[in-house]
């Protein structure tokens, strides 16, 4: 249990303008491209690159700490990272996995403009009730309600539509369907709800232009950047060992140290 929680009125006064600005970045036809970060250095690099908003990646945060994703094991690391990132000149949304009212309130108090909350295929009514409770406790927090109907499974459009409508009716500010790829399915979800639809960018399957044309309001990278960084680290080490060319246009030691 996170304690003490601020009264709703105090939390609203402190966080309202930033959250409203974050919500305004979700535009049909001009979607928010949201990179997902796992530490302060990755966030600072993306702020410098001009991104107006960042999300956290639960996989990256958990894996960097040697913890499993999807089990709420990295909650402490997530809260510490939120506090560190809140001072950056950027909107921040935090992946709190399944989440809870206390966790949502804690990251809001730490400076987050939004949260990502996944249903993990629990009963849709249970997740809708959680969304409703979070919006009642932290009304100006942007709640992005994720359903896993396409994540690591074949996909179920009918169940997806039922869930996203239920979550939107419960007060979700956006809906997120990772794994959703087919243009017809994306268009059907966009048509089903009045809130912004968030899609996970899938290399080779998506382009920003195509997703914009389908009406998507937000495009997340998820764990893509974290996995790409790991791959680049291994490739660089192998190149050093084997005498291959190593990329030289990297951020300098002094630059990264200054970020800290």
CSV table of N, CA, C and O in Angstrom, one decimal, residues 117-226:
chain,number,residue,atom,x,y,z
A,117,UNK,N,-2.5,0.3,-18.1
A,117,UNK,CA,-3.0,-0.8,-17.3
A,117,UNK,C,-3.5,-1.9,-18.1
A,117,UNK,O,-4.4,-1.7,-19.0
A,118,UNK,N,-3.0,-3.1,-18.0
A,118,UNK,CA,-3.3,-4.2,-18.8
A,118,UNK,C,-4.3,-5.2,-18.2
A,118,UNK,O,-4.3,-5.3,-16.9
A,119,UNK,N,-5.1,-5.8,-19.0
A,119,UNK,CA,-6.1,-6.7,-18.4
A,119,UNK,C,-5.6,-8.1,-18.2
A,119,UNK,O,-6.2,-8.9,-17.5
A,120,UNK,N,-4.5,-8.5,-18.9
A,120,UNK,CA,-3.9,-9.8,-18.8
A,120,UNK,C,-5.0,-10.9,-19.0
A,120,UNK,O,-4.9,-12.0,-18.4
A,121,UNK,N,-6.0,-10.5,-19.8
A,121,UNK,CA,-7.2,-11.4,-20.1
A,121,UNK,C,-8.0,-11.9,-18.8
A,121,UNK,O,-8.6,-12.9,-18.8
A,122,UNK,N,-8.0,-11.0,-17.8
A,122,UNK,CA,-8.9,-11.3,-16.7
A,122,UNK,C,-10.3,-10.9,-17.1
A,122,UNK,O,-10.5,-10.4,-18.2
A,123,UNK,N,-11.3,-11.2,-16.4
A,123,UNK,CA,-12.6,-10.9,-16.8
A,123,UNK,C,-12.7,-9.4,-17.1
A,123,UNK,O,-12.2,-8.5,-16.3
A,124,UNK,N,-13.3,-9.1,-18.2
A,124,UNK,CA,-13.3,-7.7,-18.7
A,124,UNK,C,-14.0,-6.8,-17.6
A,124,UNK,O,-13.6,-5.6,-17.4
A,125,UNK,N,-15.0,-7.3,-17.0
A,125,UNK,CA,-15.8,-6.5,-16.0
A,125,UNK,C,-14.9,-6.1,-14.8
A,125,UNK,O,-15.0,-5.1,-14.2
A,126,UNK,N,-14.0,-7.0,-14.5
A,126,UNK,CA,-13.0,-6.8,-13.4
A,126,UNK,C,-12.1,-5.6,-13.7
A,126,UNK,O,-11.8,-4.7,-12.9
A,127,UNK,N,-11.6,-5.6,-14.9
A,127,UNK,CA,-10.7,-4.6,-15.4
A,127,UNK,C,-11.4,-3.3,-15.5
A,127,UNK,O,-10.9,-2.2,-15.1
A,128,UNK,N,-12.6,-3.3,-16.0
A,128,UNK,CA,-13.4,-2.1,-16.1
A,128,UNK,C,-13.7,-1.5,-14.7
A,128,UNK,O,-13.6,-0.3,-14.6
A,129,UNK,N,-13.9,-2.3,-13.7
A,129,UNK,CA,-14.1,-1.8,-12.4
A,129,UNK,C,-12.9,-1.2,-11.8
A,129,UNK,O,-13.0,-0.1,-11.1
A,130,UNK,N,-11.7,-1.7,-12.2
A,130,UNK,CA,-10.5,-1.1,-11.7
A,130,UNK,C,-10.3,0.2,-12.4
A,130,UNK,O,-9.9,1.2,-11.7
A,131,UNK,N,-10.5,0.3,-13.7
A,131,UNK,CA,-10.4,1.6,-14.4
A,131,UNK,C,-11.3,2.6,-13.8
A,131,UNK,O,-10.9,3.8,-13.5
A,132,UNK,N,-12.5,2.2,-13.5
A,132,UNK,CA,-13.5,3.2,-12.9
A,132,UNK,C,-13.0,3.7,-11.5
A,132,UNK,O,-13.1,4.9,-11.2
A,133,UNK,N,-12.4,2.8,-10.7
A,133,UNK,CA,-11.9,3.2,-9.4
A,133,UNK,C,-10.7,4.1,-9.5
A,133,UNK,O,-10.6,5.1,-8.8
A,134,UNK,N,-9.8,3.8,-10.5
A,134,UNK,CA,-8.7,4.7,-10.7
A,134,UNK,C,-9.1,6.1,-11.1
A,134,UNK,O,-8.6,7.1,-10.6
A,135,UNK,N,-10.1,6.2,-12.0
A,135,UNK,CA,-10.5,7.5,-12.5
A,135,UNK,C,-11.3,8.2,-11.4
A,135,UNK,O,-11.3,9.5,-11.4
A,136,UNK,N,-11.9,7.5,-10.5
A,136,UNK,CA,-12.6,8.2,-9.4
A,136,UNK,C,-11.5,8.8,-8.4
A,136,UNK,O,-11.7,9.9,-7.9
A,137,UNK,N,-10.4,8.0,-8.2
A,137,UNK,CA,-9.4,8.5,-7.2
A,137,UNK,C,-8.5,9.5,-7.9
A,137,UNK,O,-8.1,10.5,-7.2
A,138,UNK,N,-8.1,9.3,-9.1
A,138,UNK,CA,-7.2,10.2,-9.8
A,138,UNK,C,-7.8,10.7,-11.1
A,138,UNK,O,-7.4,10.2,-12.2
A,139,UNK,N,-8.8,11.5,-11.1
A,139,UNK,CA,-9.6,11.8,-12.2
A,139,UNK,C,-8.9,12.4,-13.4
A,139,UNK,O,-9.3,12.2,-14.6
A,140,UNK,N,-7.8,13.1,-13.2
A,140,UNK,CA,-7.1,13.7,-14.3
A,140,UNK,C,-5.9,12.9,-14.8
A,140,UNK,O,-5.2,13.4,-15.7
A,141,UNK,N,-5.7,11.7,-14.3
A,141,UNK,CA,-4.7,10.8,-14.8
A,141,UNK,C,-5.2,10.2,-16.1
A,141,UNK,O,-6.3,9.7,-16.2
A,142,UNK,N,-4.4,10.2,-17.2
A,142,UNK,CA,-4.7,9.6,-18.4
A,142,UNK,C,-4.6,8.1,-18.3
A,142,UNK,O,-3.4,7.6,-18.2
A,143,UNK,N,-5.7,7.4,-18.3
A,143,UNK,CA,-5.7,5.9,-18.2
A,143,UNK,C,-5.8,5.3,-19.6
A,143,UNK,O,-6.8,5.4,-20.3
A,144,UNK,N,-4.7,4.6,-20.0
A,144,UNK,CA,-4.7,3.9,-21.2
A,144,UNK,C,-4.9,2.4,-20.9
A,144,UNK,O,-4.1,1.8,-20.2
A,145,UNK,N,-6.1,1.9,-21.3
A,145,UNK,CA,-6.5,0.6,-20.9
A,145,UNK,C,-6.1,-0.4,-22.0
A,145,UNK,O,-6.6,-0.3,-23.1
A,146,UNK,N,-5.3,-1.3,-21.6
A,146,UNK,CA,-4.7,-2.3,-22.5
A,146,UNK,C,-5.5,-3.6,-22.4
A,146,UNK,O,-5.8,-4.1,-21.3
A,147,UNK,N,-5.8,-4.2,-23.6
A,147,UNK,CA,-6.4,-5.5,-23.6
A,147,UNK,C,-5.4,-6.4,-24.3
A,147,UNK,O,-4.8,-6.0,-25.3
A,148,UNK,N,-5.3,-7.6,-23.9
A,148,UNK,CA,-4.3,-8.6,-24.4
A,148,UNK,C,-4.9,-9.6,-25.4
A,148,UNK,O,-4.4,-10.7,-25.6
A,149,UNK,N,-6.0,-9.2,-26.0
A,149,UNK,CA,-6.7,-10.1,-26.9
A,149,UNK,C,-5.9,-10.5,-28.2
A,149,UNK,O,-6.2,-11.5,-28.8
A,150,UNK,N,-4.9,-9.7,-28.5
A,150,UNK,CA,-4.0,-10.0,-29.6
A,150,UNK,C,-2.6,-10.2,-29.2
A,150,UNK,O,-1.7,-10.4,-30.1
A,151,UNK,N,-2.3,-10.2,-27.9
A,151,UNK,CA,-0.9,-10.2,-27.5
A,151,UNK,C,-0.5,-11.7,-27.2
A,151,UNK,O,-1.1,-12.3,-26.3
A,152,UNK,N,0.4,-12.2,-27.9
A,152,UNK,CA,0.9,-13.6,-27.8
A,152,UNK,C,-0.3,-14.6,-27.9
A,152,UNK,O,-0.3,-15.6,-27.3
A,153,UNK,N,-1.2,-14.2,-28.8
A,153,UNK,CA,-2.3,-15.1,-29.2
A,153,UNK,C,-2.8,-14.7,-30.6
A,153,UNK,O,-2.4,-13.7,-31.1
A,154,UNK,N,-3.6,-15.5,-31.1
A,154,UNK,CA,-4.0,-15.3,-32.6
A,154,UNK,C,-4.8,-14.1,-32.8
A,154,UNK,O,-4.8,-13.5,-33.9
A,155,UNK,N,-5.5,-13.6,-31.8
A,155,UNK,CA,-6.3,-12.4,-32.0
A,155,UNK,C,-7.8,-12.7,-32.0
A,155,UNK,O,-8.2,-13.7,-32.7
A,156,UNK,N,-8.6,-11.9,-31.4
A,156,UNK,CA,-10.1,-12.1,-31.3
A,156,UNK,C,-10.7,-10.7,-31.4
A,156,UNK,O,-10.8,-10.0,-30.5
A,157,UNK,N,-11.2,-10.4,-32.7
A,157,UNK,CA,-11.7,-9.1,-32.9
A,157,UNK,C,-13.0,-8.8,-32.1
A,157,UNK,O,-13.1,-7.8,-31.5
A,158,UNK,N,-13.9,-9.8,-32.1
A,158,UNK,CA,-15.2,-9.6,-31.4
A,158,UNK,C,-14.9,-9.3,-29.9
A,158,UNK,O,-15.5,-8.4,-29.3
A,159,UNK,N,-14.0,-10.1,-29.3
A,159,UNK,CA,-13.8,-9.9,-27.9
A,159,UNK,C,-13.0,-8.6,-27.6
A,159,UNK,O,-13.2,-7.9,-26.6
A,160,UNK,N,-12.2,-8.3,-28.6
A,160,UNK,CA,-11.5,-7.0,-28.5
A,160,UNK,C,-12.4,-5.8,-28.5
A,160,UNK,O,-12.4,-4.9,-27.6
A,161,UNK,N,-13.4,-5.8,-29.4
A,161,UNK,CA,-14.4,-4.8,-29.5
A,161,UNK,C,-15.2,-4.7,-28.2
A,161,UNK,O,-15.5,-3.6,-27.7
A,162,UNK,N,-15.6,-5.8,-27.7
A,162,UNK,CA,-16.4,-5.9,-26.4
A,162,UNK,C,-15.6,-5.2,-25.3
A,162,UNK,O,-16.1,-4.4,-24.5
A,163,UNK,N,-14.3,-5.6,-25.2
A,163,UNK,CA,-13.5,-5.1,-24.1
A,163,UNK,C,-13.2,-3.6,-24.2
A,163,UNK,O,-13.3,-2.9,-23.2
A,164,UNK,N,-12.8,-3.2,-25.4
A,164,UNK,CA,-12.4,-1.7,-25.5
A,164,UNK,C,-13.7,-0.8,-25.3
A,164,UNK,O,-13.5,0.2,-24.7
A,165,UNK,N,-14.8,-1.3,-25.7
A,165,UNK,CA,-16.0,-0.5,-25.5
A,165,UNK,C,-16.3,-0.4,-24.0
A,165,UNK,O,-16.7,0.6,-23.4
A,166,UNK,N,-16.2,-1.6,-23.3
A,166,UNK,CA,-16.4,-1.6,-21.9
A,166,UNK,C,-15.4,-0.7,-21.1
A,166,UNK,O,-15.8,0.0,-20.2
A,167,UNK,N,-14.2,-0.7,-21.5
A,167,UNK,CA,-13.2,0.1,-20.8
A,167,UNK,C,-13.4,1.5,-21.1
A,167,UNK,O,-13.2,2.4,-20.2
A,168,UNK,N,-13.7,1.9,-22.3
A,168,UNK,CA,-14.0,3.3,-22.6
A,168,UNK,C,-15.2,3.8,-21.8
A,168,UNK,O,-15.3,4.9,-21.3
A,169,UNK,N,-16.3,2.9,-21.7
A,169,UNK,CA,-17.4,3.3,-20.9
A,169,UNK,C,-17.1,3.4,-19.4
A,169,UNK,O,-17.8,4.2,-18.7
A,170,UNK,N,-16.1,2.7,-19.0
A,170,UNK,CA,-15.7,2.8,-17.6
A,170,UNK,C,-14.8,4.0,-17.3
A,170,UNK,O,-14.5,4.3,-16.1
A,171,UNK,N,-14.5,4.8,-18.3
A,171,UNK,CA,-13.8,6.0,-18.1
A,171,UNK,C,-12.3,6.1,-18.7
A,171,UNK,O,-11.6,7.1,-18.5
A,172,UNK,N,-11.9,5.0,-19.3
A,172,UNK,CA,-10.5,5.0,-19.9
A,172,UNK,C,-10.4,6.1,-20.9
A,172,UNK,O,-11.3,6.4,-21.7
A,173,UNK,N,-9.3,6.8,-20.9
A,173,UNK,CA,-9.0,7.9,-21.8
A,173,UNK,C,-8.5,7.4,-23.1
A,173,UNK,O,-8.5,8.2,-24.1
A,174,UNK,N,-8.0,6.2,-23.2
A,174,UNK,CA,-7.5,5.6,-24.4
A,174,UNK,C,-7.5,4.1,-24.3
A,174,UNK,O,-7.6,3.6,-23.1
A,175,UNK,N,-7.4,3.4,-25.4
A,175,UNK,CA,-7.4,1.9,-25.3
A,175,UNK,C,-6.2,1.4,-26.1
A,175,UNK,O,-5.8,2.0,-27.2
A,176,UNK,N,-5.5,0.4,-25.7
A,176,UNK,CA,-4.3,-0.1,-26.2
A,176,UNK,C,-4.4,-1.6,-26.5
A,176,UNK,O,-4.8,-2.4,-25.7
A,177,UNK,N,-4.1,-2.0,-27.8
A,177,UNK,CA,-4.3,-3.4,-28.2
A,177,UNK,C,-2.9,-3.8,-28.8
A,177,UNK,O,-2.7,-3.8,-30.0
A,178,UNK,N,-1.9,-4.2,-28.0
A,178,UNK,CA,-0.7,-4.6,-28.5
A,178,UNK,C,-0.9,-5.9,-29.4
A,178,UNK,O,-1.7,-6.8,-29.0
A,179,UNK,N,-0.1,-6.0,-30.5
A,179,UNK,CA,-0.3,-7.1,-31.4
A,179,UNK,C,-1.3,-6.9,-32.5
A,179,UNK,O,-1.3,-7.7,-33.4
A,180,UNK,N,-2.1,-5.9,-32.4
A,180,UNK,CA,-3.1,-5.6,-33.4
A,180,UNK,C,-2.3,-5.1,-34.6
A,180,UNK,O,-1.6,-4.2,-34.6
A,181,UNK,N,-2.5,-5.8,-35.8
A,181,UNK,CA,-1.7,-5.5,-37.0
A,181,UNK,C,-2.5,-5.3,-38.2
A,181,UNK,O,-2.2,-4.4,-39.0
A,182,UNK,N,-3.5,-6.1,-38.5
A,182,UNK,CA,-4.3,-6.0,-39.7
A,182,UNK,C,-5.0,-4.7,-39.9
A,182,UNK,O,-5.7,-4.2,-38.9
A,183,UNK,N,-4.9,-4.0,-41.0
A,183,UNK,CA,-5.6,-2.8,-41.2
A,183,UNK,C,-7.1,-2.8,-41.0
A,183,UNK,O,-7.7,-1.9,-40.4
A,184,UNK,N,-7.8,-3.9,-41.4
A,184,UNK,CA,-9.2,-4.0,-41.2
A,184,UNK,C,-9.5,-4.1,-39.7
A,184,UNK,O,-10.5,-3.4,-39.2
A,185,UNK,N,-8.7,-4.8,-38.9
A,185,UNK,CA,-9.0,-4.9,-37.5
A,185,UNK,C,-8.7,-3.6,-36.8
A,185,UNK,O,-9.5,-3.2,-35.9
A,186,UNK,N,-7.6,-2.9,-37.2
A,186,UNK,CA,-7.3,-1.6,-36.6
A,186,UNK,C,-8.5,-0.6,-36.8
A,186,UNK,O,-8.9,0.1,-35.9
A,187,UNK,N,-8.9,-0.6,-38.1
A,187,UNK,CA,-10.0,0.3,-38.4
A,187,UNK,C,-11.3,0.0,-37.7
A,187,UNK,O,-12.0,0.9,-37.3
A,188,UNK,N,-11.6,-1.3,-37.4
A,188,UNK,CA,-12.7,-1.7,-36.7
A,188,UNK,C,-12.7,-1.2,-35.2
A,188,UNK,O,-13.7,-0.7,-34.7
A,189,UNK,N,-11.5,-1.3,-34.6
A,189,UNK,CA,-11.3,-0.8,-33.2
A,189,UNK,C,-11.5,0.7,-33.2
A,189,UNK,O,-12.2,1.2,-32.3
A,190,UNK,N,-10.9,1.4,-34.1
A,190,UNK,CA,-11.0,2.8,-34.1
A,190,UNK,C,-12.4,3.3,-34.2
A,190,UNK,O,-12.9,4.2,-33.6
A,191,UNK,N,-13.2,2.6,-35.1
A,191,UNK,CA,-14.6,2.9,-35.3
A,191,UNK,C,-15.5,2.5,-34.1
A,191,UNK,O,-16.6,3.1,-33.9
A,192,UNK,N,-15.0,1.6,-33.2
A,192,UNK,CA,-15.8,1.1,-32.1
A,192,UNK,C,-15.8,2.0,-30.9
A,192,UNK,O,-16.7,2.0,-30.1
A,193,UNK,N,-14.8,2.9,-30.7
A,193,UNK,CA,-14.7,3.7,-29.5
A,193,UNK,C,-14.4,5.2,-29.9
A,193,UNK,O,-13.9,5.5,-31.0
A,194,UNK,N,-14.8,6.1,-29.0
A,194,UNK,CA,-14.5,7.5,-29.3
A,194,UNK,C,-13.2,8.0,-28.7
A,194,UNK,O,-12.8,9.1,-28.9
A,195,UNK,N,-12.5,7.1,-27.9
A,195,UNK,CA,-11.3,7.5,-27.3
A,195,UNK,C,-10.1,7.1,-28.2
A,195,UNK,O,-10.3,6.3,-29.1
A,196,UNK,N,-8.9,7.7,-28.0
A,196,UNK,CA,-7.8,7.4,-28.9
A,196,UNK,C,-7.4,5.9,-28.8
A,196,UNK,O,-7.4,5.3,-27.7
A,197,UNK,N,-7.1,5.3,-30.0
A,197,UNK,CA,-6.6,3.9,-30.0
A,197,UNK,C,-5.1,3.9,-30.1
A,197,UNK,O,-4.5,4.6,-31.0
A,198,UNK,N,-4.5,3.1,-29.3
A,198,UNK,CA,-3.1,3.0,-29.2
A,198,UNK,C,-2.7,1.6,-29.8
A,198,UNK,O,-3.2,0.6,-29.5
A,199,UNK,N,-1.7,1.7,-30.7
A,199,UNK,CA,-1.2,0.4,-31.3
A,199,UNK,C,0.3,0.3,-31.1
A,199,UNK,O,1.0,1.3,-31.0
A,200,UNK,N,0.8,-0.9,-30.8
A,200,UNK,CA,2.2,-1.2,-30.7
A,200,UNK,C,2.8,-1.3,-32.0
A,200,UNK,O,2.4,-2.1,-32.9
A,201,UNK,N,3.9,-0.5,-32.2
A,201,UNK,CA,4.6,-0.5,-33.5
A,201,UNK,C,5.2,-1.9,-33.7
A,201,UNK,O,6.0,-2.3,-32.9
A,202,UNK,N,4.9,-2.5,-34.9
A,202,UNK,CA,5.5,-3.8,-35.2
A,202,UNK,C,6.4,-3.6,-36.5
A,202,UNK,O,5.9,-3.3,-37.6
A,203,UNK,N,7.7,-3.6,-36.4
A,203,UNK,CA,8.6,-3.5,-37.5
A,203,UNK,C,8.2,-4.4,-38.6
A,203,UNK,O,8.0,-5.6,-38.4
A,204,UNK,N,8.2,-3.9,-39.8
A,204,UNK,CA,7.8,-4.7,-41.0
A,204,UNK,C,6.3,-4.9,-41.2
A,204,UNK,O,5.9,-5.4,-42.3
A,205,UNK,N,5.5,-4.5,-40.2
A,205,UNK,CA,4.1,-4.6,-40.3
A,205,UNK,C,3.4,-3.3,-40.4
A,205,UNK,O,2.3,-3.1,-41.0
A,206,UNK,N,4.0,-2.3,-39.7
A,206,UNK,CA,3.4,-1.0,-39.6
A,206,UNK,C,4.3,0.1,-40.1
A,206,UNK,O,5.6,0.0,-40.1
A,207,UNK,N,3.7,1.2,-40.5
A,207,UNK,CA,4.4,2.5,-40.7
A,207,UNK,C,3.6,3.6,-40.0
A,207,UNK,O,2.3,3.4,-39.9
A,208,UNK,N,4.2,4.6,-39.6
A,208,UNK,CA,3.5,5.7,-39.0
A,208,UNK,C,2.4,6.3,-39.9
A,208,UNK,O,1.3,6.6,-39.5
A,209,UNK,N,2.8,6.4,-41.2
A,209,UNK,CA,1.8,7.0,-42.2
A,209,UNK,C,0.6,6.1,-42.3
A,209,UNK,O,-0.5,6.6,-42.3
A,210,UNK,N,0.8,4.8,-42.4
A,210,UNK,CA,-0.3,3.9,-42.5
A,210,UNK,C,-1.2,3.9,-41.3
A,210,UNK,O,-2.5,4.0,-41.4
A,211,UNK,N,-0.6,3.9,-40.1
A,211,UNK,CA,-1.4,3.9,-38.9
A,211,UNK,C,-2.2,5.2,-38.7
A,211,UNK,O,-3.3,5.2,-38.3
A,212,UNK,N,-1.5,6.3,-39.1
A,212,UNK,CA,-2.2,7.6,-39.1
A,212,UNK,C,-3.5,7.6,-40.0
A,212,UNK,O,-4.5,8.0,-39.6
A,213,UNK,N,-3.3,7.0,-41.2
A,213,UNK,CA,-4.4,6.9,-42.1
A,213,UNK,C,-5.6,6.1,-41.6
A,213,UNK,O,-6.7,6.2,-42.0
A,214,UNK,N,-5.3,5.1,-40.7
A,214,UNK,CA,-6.3,4.3,-40.1
A,214,UNK,C,-7.0,4.9,-38.9
A,214,UNK,O,-8.0,4.3,-38.4
A,215,UNK,N,-6.5,6.1,-38.5
A,215,UNK,CA,-7.2,6.8,-37.4
A,215,UNK,C,-6.6,6.5,-36.0
A,215,UNK,O,-7.1,6.9,-35.0
A,216,UNK,N,-5.4,5.8,-36.0
A,216,UNK,CA,-4.8,5.6,-34.7
A,216,UNK,C,-4.3,6.9,-34.1
A,216,UNK,O,-3.9,7.8,-34.7
A,217,UNK,N,-4.5,7.0,-32.7
A,217,UNK,CA,-4.1,8.2,-32.0
A,217,UNK,C,-2.8,8.1,-31.3
A,217,UNK,O,-2.3,9.2,-30.9
A,218,UNK,N,-2.3,6.9,-31.1
A,218,UNK,CA,-1.0,6.8,-30.4
A,218,UNK,C,-0.3,5.5,-30.9
A,218,UNK,O,-0.9,4.5,-31.1
A,219,UNK,N,1.0,5.7,-31.1
A,219,UNK,CA,1.9,4.5,-31.5
A,219,UNK,C,3.0,4.4,-30.5
A,219,UNK,O,3.8,5.3,-30.3
A,220,UNK,N,3.0,3.2,-29.8
A,220,UNK,CA,4.0,3.0,-28.8
A,220,UNK,C,5.1,2.0,-29.4
A,220,UNK,O,4.8,1.2,-30.2
A,221,UNK,N,6.3,2.2,-28.9
A,221,UNK,CA,7.4,1.3,-29.2
A,221,UNK,C,7.5,0.1,-28.3
A,221,UNK,O,8.2,-0.9,-28.6
A,222,UNK,N,6.9,0.2,-27.1
A,222,UNK,CA,6.9,-0.9,-26.2
A,222,UNK,C,8.4,-1.3,-25.8
A,222,UNK,O,9.2,-0.4,-25.5
A,223,UNK,N,8.7,-2.5,-25.8
A,223,UNK,CA,10.1,-3.0,-25.5
A,223,UNK,C,11.0,-2.9,-26.6
A,223,UNK,O,12.2,-3.3,-26.5
A,224,UNK,N,10.6,-2.4,-27.8
A,224,UNK,CA,11.4,-2.4,-29.0
A,224,UNK,C,12.8,-1.7,-28.8
A,224,UNK,O,13.8,-2.3,-29.1
A,225,UNK,N,12.8,-0.5,-28.2
A,225,UNK,CA,14.0,0.2,-28.0
A,225,UNK,C,15.0,-0.5,-27.0
A,225,UNK,O,16.2,-0.6,-27.2
A,226,UNK,N,14.4,-1.1,-26.0
A,226,UNK,CA,15.2,-1.8,-25.0
A,226,UNK,C,15.9,-3.0,-25.7
A,226,UNK,O,17.1,-3.3,-25.5
